[in-house]
Amino acid sequence: MARYIFITGGVVSSLGKGLASAALGALLQARGYTVRLRKLDPYLNVDPGTMSPFEHGEVFVTDDGAETDLDLGHYERFTGVSARKTDSVSSGRIYSTVLEKERRGDYLGKTIQVIPHVTNEIKEFIDIGSDEVDFMLCEIGGTVGDIEALPFFEAIRQYSQDKRGQCVFMHLTLLPYIAAAGELKTKPTQHSVKELRSIGIAPDILMCRSEHPIPEKERAKLALFCNVRPESVIPALDLKSIYDAPLAYHREGMDRAVLEAFNITDAPEPDLTKWHDVMDRVNHPEGEVKIAIIGKYTQLGDAYKSIAEALTHGGMANKVKVKTQWIDSEIFETGEDVTPQLEGFNAILVPGGFGERGTEGMINAATYARTHNVPYFGICLGMQMAVTEAARNLAGIKDAGSEEFDSKSGEKSITPIVYHLKEWVEGNRTIQRSADDDKGGTMRLGAYNAVLKPGSRIAEIYGTETISERHRHRYEVDMSYRAALEAKGVDFAGISPDGKLPETIEIKDHPWYIGVQFHPELKSKPFEPHPLFASFVEAALKQSRFV
Ligand code: GLN
């Protein structure tokens, strides 16, 4: 029988609910339980696929091709459980399903209402696959009081009746510190809990984010005023590394409080070896590398969340600290020499992105990396720009470019080295697009296999010749330029199983120059760093010994 843990937030947003949920998942796993984590987002977009990275941060892609909230990335990184399409839903998706059903006549002429029709749809969603695991953790996005989130709160309130004894409510809040008074304030938390209780939800556990240790007196006060047990008020202090969360929250009694709320008294003690090892690597680095990430959405840290984490994991694999600098590629478009800006870095990473802005800067950075023997890692757009660079400067195709930046204006004349894929079939999956089809939902999404050439560097890094990685893109490097580029040392080392789509490129005569059409960062974990990131950081480390 599945047990449900509902995680809500109060006081302010951005308190790290996703991380707290992920850490709780990891702790339950460490005690031998199976878990799945789910995110319910109140916004009305059907999914985050069409949202700007500046609005919503990274779009996390699942193996089964869903474009989801970046919190699913945290869930995967902490639990190693691959997220699925059915682990992320928004109000928009729920309403659109209800309206589709209404149009089909599924409700047999009834008046459609938020309660019960919308709430039933939400409950059906929460229940999908819940019998496969010991604990289903559901995080509600936003903060209590948000209008859009009300149907979600009502649905989880109904659980407390429908599945009495099988659900626990955890509420994450903030205790602000008032320096003038030298005090942590509990009132916002009291109000937030009052708000929850007014819609019928009584939290069992309070997680309190705070910059300072919470004195016993405040803990007792919170327990009394919010109607929870004092040992269920869990301090969540700021952490130096997010990967310390499982250990830190365990010390504060988070998992114990949750198990007690379920009346589970015979749970095994957690085996936290793997988290101790991770933290040992974080706390005791034996060196440092400096990596420049040259991308389009560098002002917002969350836009490349998984890349930042995967680089940290690559550092853990090599026991070094990875210092990253996020640089907007547009600054390399002035025509001036890029050397002064880039010579201090041990490696360069160009991540994914959409649209023309900044791409010439990426190409200039790629030229620098290639000609200065600096390790280069191009991911998705970063691979497409690396190939464009090589086509222009090695294969002599001076006007090489991507159709992504050409089709709209039609003014520039380019040789499309990167083209808009119109039709492709793999197994039971088909991509078919019309000429101007570049709206959301038409991308090559999710996990696809690639075959790696024996003896290539990438095959050596993966230690295997067949891989599966996640994709999110519309454009493809054109295979008809393969011979011309390979003649110049740009090896198309990874190809789709049907032989039609390039998946990876590498330059042999270079310390480390690799481009991948997929997103390896999505599968990296602290306790299982992705081989490409581990190898890339290792190359940066070697490079650091020469500068
Ligand atoms: N814009 C490019 C494409 O659609 C790259 C996408 C990406 O980097 N995720 O193919």
Coordinates of C-alpha atoms and ligand atoms in Angstrom, one line a residue:
M1 CA 0.0 0.0 0.0
A2 CA 1.5 3.3 -1.1
R3 CA 2.2 6.1 1.3
Y4 CA 2.0 9.7 0.2
I5 CA 4.1 12.6 1.4
F6 CA 2.9 16.0 0.3
I7 CA 5.4 18.8 0.4
T8 CA 4.1 22.4 0.4
G9 CA 5.7 25.8 0.8
G10 CA 4.9 28.9 2.7
V11 CA 6.1 32.5 3.5
V12 CA 8.2 33.0 0.4
S13 CA 9.1 31.1 -2.8
S14 CA 12.6 29.8 -3.7
L15 CA 13.1 28.2 -0.3
G16 CA 14.4 24.9 -1.8
K17 CA 11.3 22.7 -1.6
G18 CA 12.5 20.7 -4.5
L19 CA 15.8 20.1 -2.7
A20 CA 14.1 19.3 0.6
S21 CA 11.9 16.8 -1.2
A22 CA 14.8 15.2 -3.0
A23 CA 16.8 14.9 0.2
L24 CA 13.9 13.3 2.0
G25 CA 13.6 10.8 -1.0
A26 CA 17.3 10.0 -0.7
L27 CA 17.0 9.4 3.1
L28 CA 14.0 7.1 2.7
Q29 CA 16.0 5.2 0.1
A30 CA 18.9 5.0 2.4
R31 CA 16.6 3.2 4.8
G32 CA 15.8 0.6 2.2
Y33 CA 12.5 2.0 0.9
T34 CA 11.6 2.7 -2.7
V35 CA 10.4 6.2 -3.6
R36 CA 9.2 8.2 -6.5
L37 CA 9.0 12.0 -6.6
R38 CA 6.4 14.1 -8.4
K39 CA 5.9 17.8 -9.0
L40 CA 2.6 19.6 -9.3
D41 CA 3.0 23.1 -10.7
P42 CA 0.2 25.6 -10.4
Y43 CA 0.9 27.7 -13.5
L44 CA -1.4 27.5 -16.5
N45 CA 1.2 26.6 -19.2
V46 CA 0.5 23.1 -20.3
D47 CA 4.2 22.3 -19.7
P48 CA 7.4 24.5 -19.3
G49 CA 8.5 23.5 -22.8
T50 CA 7.4 26.9 -24.3
M51 CA 8.6 29.0 -21.4
S52 CA 11.7 31.2 -21.7
P53 CA 14.7 30.0 -19.7
F54 CA 14.6 33.4 -18.0
E55 CA 11.1 32.7 -16.8
H56 CA 11.4 29.2 -15.5
G57 CA 15.0 28.2 -15.6
E58 CA 16.1 25.0 -17.2
V59 CA 13.6 22.6 -18.9
F60 CA 14.4 19.2 -17.6
V61 CA 13.8 16.4 -20.1
T62 CA 12.9 12.9 -19.1
D63 CA 13.8 9.6 -20.9
D64 CA 10.2 9.3 -22.2
G65 CA 10.5 12.8 -23.7
A66 CA 8.6 15.1 -21.4
E67 CA 9.7 18.7 -20.9
T68 CA 9.4 19.2 -17.2
D69 CA 10.3 21.4 -14.2
L70 CA 13.9 21.6 -13.1
D71 CA 13.0 20.2 -9.7
L72 CA 12.8 16.8 -11.4
G73 CA 16.5 17.2 -12.0
H74 CA 17.1 17.5 -8.3
Y75 CA 14.9 14.4 -7.7
E76 CA 17.0 12.4 -10.1
R77 CA 20.3 13.7 -8.9
F78 CA 19.4 12.7 -5.3
T79 CA 17.6 9.5 -5.8
G80 CA 18.9 8.1 -9.1
V81 CA 15.3 7.3 -10.0
S82 CA 14.7 8.3 -13.6
A83 CA 11.8 10.7 -13.8
R84 CA 8.9 10.0 -16.2
K85 CA 6.3 12.0 -18.1
T86 CA 3.9 11.2 -15.3
D87 CA 6.0 12.8 -12.6
S88 CA 5.3 16.4 -13.6
V89 CA 2.0 18.1 -14.2
S90 CA 0.7 21.7 -14.3
S91 CA -2.7 23.2 -13.7
G92 CA -2.7 24.0 -17.4
R93 CA -2.3 20.3 -18.3
I94 CA -5.0 19.2 -15.8
Y95 CA -7.5 21.8 -17.1
S96 CA -6.8 20.9 -20.7
T97 CA -7.4 17.2 -19.9
V98 CA -10.7 18.0 -18.2
L99 CA -11.8 20.2 -21.1
E100 CA -10.9 17.5 -23.6
K101 CA -12.9 15.0 -21.7
E102 CA -15.8 17.5 -21.5
R103 CA -15.7 17.9 -25.3
R104 CA -15.7 14.2 -25.8
G105 CA -18.8 13.9 -23.6
D106 CA -17.0 11.7 -21.0
Y107 CA -18.9 13.5 -18.1
L108 CA -22.3 12.4 -19.5
G109 CA -23.8 15.9 -19.4
K110 CA -22.8 16.8 -15.9
T111 CA -21.9 20.4 -14.9
I112 CA -18.1 20.4 -14.7
Q113 CA -16.7 21.9 -11.5
V114 CA -13.3 22.4 -9.8
I115 CA -14.5 20.0 -7.1
P116 CA -14.9 17.2 -8.0
H117 CA -13.9 17.1 -11.7
V118 CA -10.6 19.0 -11.5
T119 CA -9.6 17.6 -8.2
N120 CA -10.4 14.1 -9.3
E121 CA -8.1 14.6 -12.3
I122 CA -5.4 15.7 -10.0
K123 CA -5.9 12.7 -7.7
E124 CA -5.8 10.3 -10.6
F125 CA -2.5 11.9 -11.6
I126 CA -1.0 11.5 -8.1
D127 CA -2.0 7.9 -8.1
I128 CA -0.4 6.8 -11.3
G129 CA 2.1 4.1 -10.4
S130 CA 1.8 4.8 -6.7
D131 CA 1.5 1.0 -6.0
E132 CA 5.0 0.5 -7.4
V133 CA 6.8 2.3 -4.5
D134 CA 6.8 2.5 -0.8
F135 CA 6.6 6.3 -0.8
M136 CA 5.2 8.7 -3.3
L137 CA 6.5 12.2 -2.6
C138 CA 4.5 15.0 -4.2
E139 CA 5.7 18.6 -4.2
I140 CA 3.2 21.4 -4.8
G141 CA 4.9 24.3 -6.6
G142 CA 4.5 27.9 -5.4
T143 CA 3.4 29.0 -2.0
V144 CA 0.2 28.4 0.0
G145 CA -2.2 31.1 -0.9
D146 CA -1.5 31.2 -4.6
I147 CA -4.9 31.3 -6.4
E148 CA -3.8 28.8 -9.2
A149 CA -2.7 26.2 -6.6
L150 CA -6.0 26.0 -4.8
P151 CA -7.3 22.9 -6.7
F152 CA -4.0 21.1 -5.9
F153 CA -4.3 21.9 -2.2
E154 CA -7.9 20.8 -2.2
A155 CA -7.0 17.5 -3.9
I156 CA -4.3 16.7 -1.3
R157 CA -6.6 17.7 1.5
Q158 CA -9.0 15.0 0.2
Y159 CA -6.3 12.5 0.5
S160 CA -6.2 13.0 4.3
Q161 CA -9.7 11.6 4.3
D162 CA -9.5 9.1 1.3
K163 CA -6.2 7.6 2.5
R164 CA -6.3 8.2 6.2
G165 CA -3.1 7.2 7.9
Q166 CA -1.4 6.8 4.6
C167 CA -0.4 10.5 4.1
V168 CA 1.9 12.9 5.7
F169 CA 2.0 16.7 5.1
M170 CA 5.3 18.5 5.2
H171 CA 5.4 22.3 5.1
L172 CA 8.5 24.3 4.3
T173 CA 8.7 27.8 5.6
L174 CA 11.2 30.6 6.4
L175 CA 12.2 32.0 9.8
P176 CA 13.4 35.5 9.0
Y177 CA 16.2 36.9 11.2
I178 CA 15.7 40.4 12.4
A179 CA 19.2 41.7 13.1
A180 CA 18.1 44.7 15.2
A181 CA 16.2 42.4 17.6
G182 CA 18.7 39.6 17.2
E183 CA 15.8 37.2 16.8
L184 CA 14.4 34.6 14.5
K185 CA 10.8 35.4 13.8
T186 CA 8.1 32.7 13.8
K187 CA 5.1 34.8 13.0
P188 CA 5.2 34.3 9.1
T189 CA 5.3 30.6 9.7
Q190 CA 2.4 30.7 12.0
H191 CA 0.4 32.7 9.4
S192 CA 1.4 30.3 6.7
V193 CA 0.2 27.3 8.7
K194 CA -3.0 29.1 9.6
E195 CA -3.6 29.6 5.9
L196 CA -3.0 25.8 5.3
R197 CA -5.3 24.9 8.1
S198 CA -8.0 27.2 6.7
I199 CA -8.1 25.0 3.6
G200 CA -8.2 21.9 5.7
I201 CA -4.6 20.8 5.7
A202 CA -2.8 20.3 9.1
P203 CA 0.9 19.9 8.5
D204 CA 2.6 17.0 10.3
I205 CA 6.1 18.3 9.8
L206 CA 7.5 21.8 9.6
M207 CA 10.8 22.3 7.8
C208 CA 12.1 25.8 8.8
R209 CA 14.7 27.4 6.6
S210 CA 16.8 29.7 8.6
E211 CA 20.2 31.5 8.4
H212 CA 20.8 30.9 12.1
P213 CA 20.3 27.9 14.5
I214 CA 16.8 27.8 15.9
P215 CA 16.8 28.1 19.7
E216 CA 14.8 25.5 21.6
K217 CA 12.4 28.2 22.8
E218 CA 11.4 29.1 19.2
R219 CA 11.1 25.5 18.3
A220 CA 8.7 24.9 21.2
K221 CA 6.8 28.0 20.2
L222 CA 6.4 26.9 16.6
A223 CA 5.3 23.5 17.8
L224 CA 2.6 24.9 20.1
F225 CA 1.3 27.6 17.7
C226 CA 1.4 25.4 14.6
N227 CA 0.1 22.3 16.3
V228 CA 3.0 19.9 15.5
R229 CA 5.2 17.9 17.8
P230 CA 8.4 19.8 18.8
E231 CA 10.6 17.0 17.3
S232 CA 8.6 17.5 14.0
V233 CA 9.9 21.1 13.7
I234 CA 13.0 20.5 11.6
P235 CA 15.6 23.3 11.2
A236 CA 16.9 23.6 7.7
L237 CA 19.9 25.8 7.9
D238 CA 21.8 27.2 4.9
L239 CA 24.2 24.6 3.5
K240 CA 27.6 25.1 1.8
S241 CA 26.7 22.4 -0.7
I242 CA 23.2 21.2 -1.7
Y243 CA 24.6 17.6 -1.5
D244 CA 24.9 18.0 2.3
A245 CA 21.1 18.2 2.6
P246 CA 20.5 14.4 3.2
L247 CA 23.2 14.3 5.9
A248 CA 22.2 17.6 7.5
Y249 CA 18.4 16.9 7.5
H250 CA 19.0 13.5 8.8
R251 CA 20.9 15.0 11.8
E252 CA 18.0 17.2 12.4
G253 CA 15.6 14.3 12.4
M254 CA 13.7 14.8 9.2
D255 CA 13.3 11.2 8.1
R256 CA 12.7 10.0 11.7
A257 CA 9.9 12.6 12.0
V258 CA 8.3 11.5 8.7
L259 CA 8.4 7.8 9.7
E260 CA 6.9 8.6 13.1
A261 CA 4.1 10.5 11.4
F262 CA 3.3 7.3 9.6
N263 CA 3.6 5.3 12.8
I264 CA 6.5 3.3 11.4
T265 CA 8.6 2.2 14.3
D266 CA 10.6 -0.6 12.8
A267 CA 12.4 1.3 10.0
P268 CA 16.0 0.2 9.4
E269 CA 18.7 2.8 10.2
P270 CA 19.8 4.6 7.0
D271 CA 23.0 3.7 5.2
L272 CA 24.5 7.0 4.4
T273 CA 27.9 5.8 3.1
K274 CA 27.3 7.2 -0.3
W275 CA 26.5 10.7 0.9
H276 CA 29.5 10.7 3.3
D277 CA 31.6 9.9 0.3
V278 CA 30.1 12.7 -1.8
M279 CA 30.6 15.2 1.0
D280 CA 34.1 14.0 1.5
R281 CA 34.8 14.9 -2.1
V282 CA 33.1 18.3 -1.7
N283 CA 34.9 19.2 1.5
H284 CA 38.4 18.0 0.6
P285 CA 39.2 18.9 -3.0
E286 CA 42.9 18.4 -3.9
G287 CA 42.9 21.0 -6.6
E288 CA 40.9 23.5 -8.6
V289 CA 40.0 24.1 -12.3
K290 CA 38.5 27.1 -13.9
I291 CA 35.9 26.5 -16.6
A292 CA 34.2 29.2 -18.7
I293 CA 30.6 28.5 -19.8
I294 CA 29.8 30.6 -22.8
G295 CA 26.1 30.6 -23.4
K296 CA 22.9 32.6 -24.0
Y297 CA 21.1 32.6 -20.7
T298 CA 24.1 33.1 -18.4
Q299 CA 22.4 35.8 -16.2
L300 CA 20.1 33.3 -14.6
G301 CA 21.8 30.5 -12.7
D302 CA 18.8 28.2 -13.0
A303 CA 18.8 28.3 -16.8
Y304 CA 21.7 25.8 -16.9
K305 CA 21.1 24.0 -13.6
S306 CA 21.9 20.5 -14.7
I307 CA 25.1 21.7 -16.4
A308 CA 26.3 23.4 -13.3
E309 CA 25.6 20.3 -11.2
A310 CA 27.2 17.9 -13.8
L311 CA 30.4 20.0 -13.7
T312 CA 30.3 19.8 -9.9
H313 CA 30.0 16.0 -10.2
G314 CA 32.9 16.0 -12.7
G315 CA 34.9 17.8 -10.0
M316 CA 33.9 15.2 -7.4
A317 CA 35.1 12.4 -9.8
N318 CA 38.5 14.1 -9.9
K319 CA 38.5 15.3 -6.3
V320 CA 38.9 18.9 -7.5
K321 CA 36.8 22.1 -7.1
V322 CA 35.3 23.3 -10.3
K323 CA 35.2 27.1 -10.5
T324 CA 32.7 28.2 -13.1
Q325 CA 32.3 31.5 -14.8
W326 CA 29.2 32.1 -16.8
I327 CA 29.8 34.4 -19.8
D328 CA 27.3 35.8 -22.2
S329 CA 28.6 34.7 -25.7
E330 CA 27.6 38.1 -27.1
I331 CA 30.7 39.7 -25.6
F332 CA 32.8 37.7 -28.1
E333 CA 31.1 39.4 -31.1
T334 CA 32.9 42.7 -31.1
G335 CA 35.5 41.6 -33.5
E336 CA 38.3 42.0 -30.9
D337 CA 40.6 39.2 -30.0
V338 CA 39.0 36.9 -27.4
T339 CA 42.3 35.7 -26.0
P340 CA 42.5 38.2 -23.0
Q341 CA 39.0 37.1 -21.9
L342 CA 39.6 33.4 -22.2
E343 CA 43.3 32.7 -21.5
G344 CA 42.8 32.2 -17.8
F345 CA 40.4 29.2 -18.2
N346 CA 41.4 25.6 -18.2
A347 CA 38.4 24.6 -20.3
I348 CA 35.4 26.0 -22.3
L349 CA 31.9 24.7 -22.3
V350 CA 29.3 25.9 -24.8
P351 CA 25.8 24.7 -23.7
G352 CA 22.5 24.5 -25.5
G353 CA 20.3 27.3 -26.6
F354 CA 17.7 28.6 -29.1
G355 CA 17.9 31.4 -31.6
E356 CA 20.7 33.4 -33.3
R357 CA 21.6 35.9 -30.6
G358 CA 25.1 35.2 -29.4
T359 CA 25.9 32.3 -31.7
E360 CA 28.7 34.1 -33.5
G361 CA 30.4 34.6 -30.1
M362 CA 30.1 30.9 -29.5
I363 CA 31.8 30.2 -32.8
N364 CA 34.6 32.6 -31.9
A365 CA 35.1 30.9 -28.5
A366 CA 35.2 27.5 -30.3
T367 CA 37.9 28.8 -32.7
Y368 CA 39.9 29.9 -29.7
A369 CA 39.5 26.6 -27.9
R370 CA 40.4 24.6 -31.0
T371 CA 43.5 26.7 -32.0
H372 CA 44.8 27.1 -28.4
N373 CA 44.4 23.4 -27.4
V374 CA 42.0 24.3 -24.6
P375 CA 39.5 21.5 -23.8
Y376 CA 36.1 22.3 -25.5
F377 CA 32.8 20.7 -24.7
G378 CA 29.9 21.6 -27.0
I379 CA 26.4 20.5 -25.9
C380 CA 23.6 20.6 -28.4
L381 CA 23.8 24.1 -29.8
G382 CA 27.4 24.0 -28.6
M383 CA 28.1 21.0 -30.9
Q384 CA 26.2 22.7 -33.8
M385 CA 28.4 25.8 -33.5
A386 CA 31.6 23.8 -33.2
V387 CA 30.8 22.0 -36.5
T388 CA 29.9 25.4 -38.1
E389 CA 33.2 26.7 -36.9
A390 CA 35.1 23.7 -38.3
A391 CA 33.2 24.0 -41.6
R392 CA 34.2 27.6 -42.0
N393 CA 37.7 27.5 -40.8
L394 CA 38.9 24.0 -41.6
A395 CA 36.8 22.9 -44.5
G396 CA 36.8 26.3 -46.2
I397 CA 32.9 26.6 -46.3
K398 CA 33.1 30.3 -45.5
D399 CA 29.4 30.9 -45.3
A400 CA 28.6 27.8 -43.2
G401 CA 25.6 28.3 -40.8
S402 CA 22.5 26.9 -39.3
E403 CA 19.0 27.0 -40.9
E404 CA 17.8 28.0 -37.4
F405 CA 19.1 31.5 -38.0
D406 CA 18.5 31.8 -41.7
S407 CA 15.0 30.6 -42.5
K408 CA 13.1 33.6 -41.0
S409 CA 14.7 36.6 -42.6
G410 CA 15.9 34.8 -45.7
E411 CA 18.3 37.6 -46.3
K412 CA 21.5 36.0 -45.5
S413 CA 22.8 33.4 -47.8
I414 CA 24.3 30.5 -45.9
T415 CA 25.4 27.0 -46.6
P416 CA 23.3 25.1 -44.1
I417 CA 25.6 22.8 -42.3
V418 CA 22.9 22.5 -39.6
Y419 CA 19.4 21.9 -41.0
H420 CA 15.9 21.7 -39.8
L421 CA 15.0 18.0 -39.6
K422 CA 11.6 17.5 -41.3
E423 CA 11.0 13.8 -41.1
W424 CA 12.6 11.0 -39.2
V425 CA 11.4 7.7 -38.0
E426 CA 12.9 5.6 -35.3
G427 CA 11.1 2.5 -34.0
N428 CA 7.7 3.6 -33.1
R429 CA 8.7 7.3 -32.9
T430 CA 8.3 9.7 -35.8
I431 CA 9.3 13.3 -36.3
Q432 CA 7.3 15.1 -39.0
R433 CA 7.2 18.8 -39.4
S434 CA 6.0 21.4 -41.8
A435 CA 8.5 24.0 -43.1
D436 CA 7.7 26.7 -40.5
D437 CA 7.0 24.3 -37.6
D438 CA 9.2 25.7 -34.9
K439 CA 6.7 26.0 -32.0
G440 CA 6.8 24.1 -28.8
G441 CA 6.3 20.3 -28.8
T442 CA 7.9 19.6 -32.2
M443 CA 11.4 18.8 -30.9
R444 CA 13.3 15.6 -30.9
L445 CA 12.7 14.9 -27.3
G446 CA 13.8 12.2 -24.8
A447 CA 16.2 9.3 -24.9
Y448 CA 17.6 8.0 -28.1
N449 CA 20.4 5.6 -28.7
A450 CA 23.7 6.5 -30.4
V451 CA 26.4 4.1 -31.8
L452 CA 30.0 5.1 -31.0
K453 CA 32.9 4.3 -33.3
P454 CA 35.3 1.8 -31.9
G455 CA 38.5 3.4 -30.9
S456 CA 37.1 6.9 -30.8
R457 CA 37.8 9.1 -27.8
I458 CA 34.1 9.2 -26.9
A459 CA 33.7 5.4 -27.0
E460 CA 36.8 5.2 -24.7
I461 CA 35.2 7.7 -22.3
Y462 CA 31.9 5.9 -22.1
G463 CA 33.6 2.5 -22.0
T464 CA 30.9 1.2 -24.4
E465 CA 29.8 1.6 -28.0
T466 CA 26.1 2.0 -27.6
I467 CA 24.7 4.7 -25.4
S468 CA 21.3 6.3 -24.6
E469 CA 21.1 10.0 -23.9
R470 CA 18.3 12.6 -23.8
H471 CA 17.6 15.0 -26.6
R472 CA 15.8 18.4 -27.0
H473 CA 16.4 20.0 -30.3
R474 CA 15.0 20.6 -33.8
Y475 CA 18.1 21.0 -35.9
E476 CA 20.7 18.5 -37.0
V477 CA 24.2 18.6 -38.4
D478 CA 24.0 17.6 -42.0
M479 CA 25.7 14.2 -42.7
S480 CA 26.5 15.2 -46.3
Y481 CA 29.4 17.3 -44.9
R482 CA 30.8 14.4 -43.0
A483 CA 33.5 13.4 -45.6
A484 CA 34.7 17.0 -46.0
L485 CA 34.9 17.5 -42.2
E486 CA 36.5 14.2 -41.5
A487 CA 39.1 14.9 -44.0
K488 CA 40.1 17.8 -41.8
G489 CA 40.1 15.8 -38.6
V490 CA 36.6 16.4 -37.3
D491 CA 35.4 12.9 -36.6
F492 CA 31.7 12.0 -36.6
A493 CA 32.3 9.4 -33.9
G494 CA 28.7 9.0 -32.7
I495 CA 25.8 8.4 -35.1
S496 CA 22.1 7.4 -34.6
P497 CA 21.6 3.7 -35.0
D498 CA 20.0 4.2 -38.5
G499 CA 23.2 6.0 -39.6
K500 CA 21.3 9.2 -40.4
L501 CA 21.9 11.7 -37.6
P502 CA 25.3 12.8 -36.2
E503 CA 25.2 12.4 -32.4
T504 CA 28.8 13.3 -31.4
I505 CA 31.8 14.9 -33.1
E506 CA 35.4 15.0 -31.9
I507 CA 38.7 16.5 -33.0
K508 CA 41.5 13.9 -32.8
D509 CA 44.4 16.2 -32.9
H510 CA 43.4 18.1 -29.8
P511 CA 43.6 17.5 -26.0
W512 CA 39.8 17.3 -25.7
Y513 CA 37.4 18.6 -28.2
I514 CA 34.0 17.0 -28.2
G515 CA 30.5 18.0 -29.3
V516 CA 27.3 16.1 -28.4
Q517 CA 23.9 16.7 -29.9
F518 CA 22.2 15.4 -26.7
H519 CA 22.2 16.6 -23.1
P520 CA 24.5 14.4 -21.0
E521 CA 24.2 16.8 -18.0
L522 CA 20.6 15.5 -17.4
K523 CA 21.8 12.1 -16.3
S524 CA 24.8 13.0 -14.1
K525 CA 24.6 12.3 -10.4
P526 CA 26.9 13.2 -7.5
F527 CA 27.4 9.6 -6.6
E528 CA 27.6 8.6 -10.3
P529 CA 29.3 11.5 -12.2
H530 CA 28.6 11.4 -16.0
P531 CA 31.7 10.0 -17.7
L532 CA 31.8 12.9 -20.2
F533 CA 31.8 15.5 -17.4
A534 CA 34.4 13.5 -15.4
S535 CA 36.6 13.2 -18.4
F536 CA 36.1 16.9 -19.4
V537 CA 37.1 18.1 -15.9
E538 CA 40.1 15.7 -16.0
A539 CA 41.2 17.4 -19.2
A540 CA 40.8 20.8 -17.6
L541 CA 42.9 19.6 -14.7
K542 CA 45.7 18.4 -17.1
Q543 CA 45.5 21.8 -18.9
S544 CA 45.8 23.7 -15.6
R545 CA 49.2 22.1 -15.1
F546 CA 50.4 23.8 -18.3
V547 CA 49.2 27.4 -17.5
Ligands
GLN1 N1 18.5 25.4 -31.2 C1 19.1 24.1 -31.5 C2 18.1 23.1 -32.0 O1 17.0 23.3 -31.9 C3 19.8 23.6 -30.3 C4 18.9 23.2 -29.2 C5 19.6 23.0 -27.9 O2 20.7 23.4 -27.7 N2 18.9 22.4 -26.9 O3 18.5 22.2 -32.6

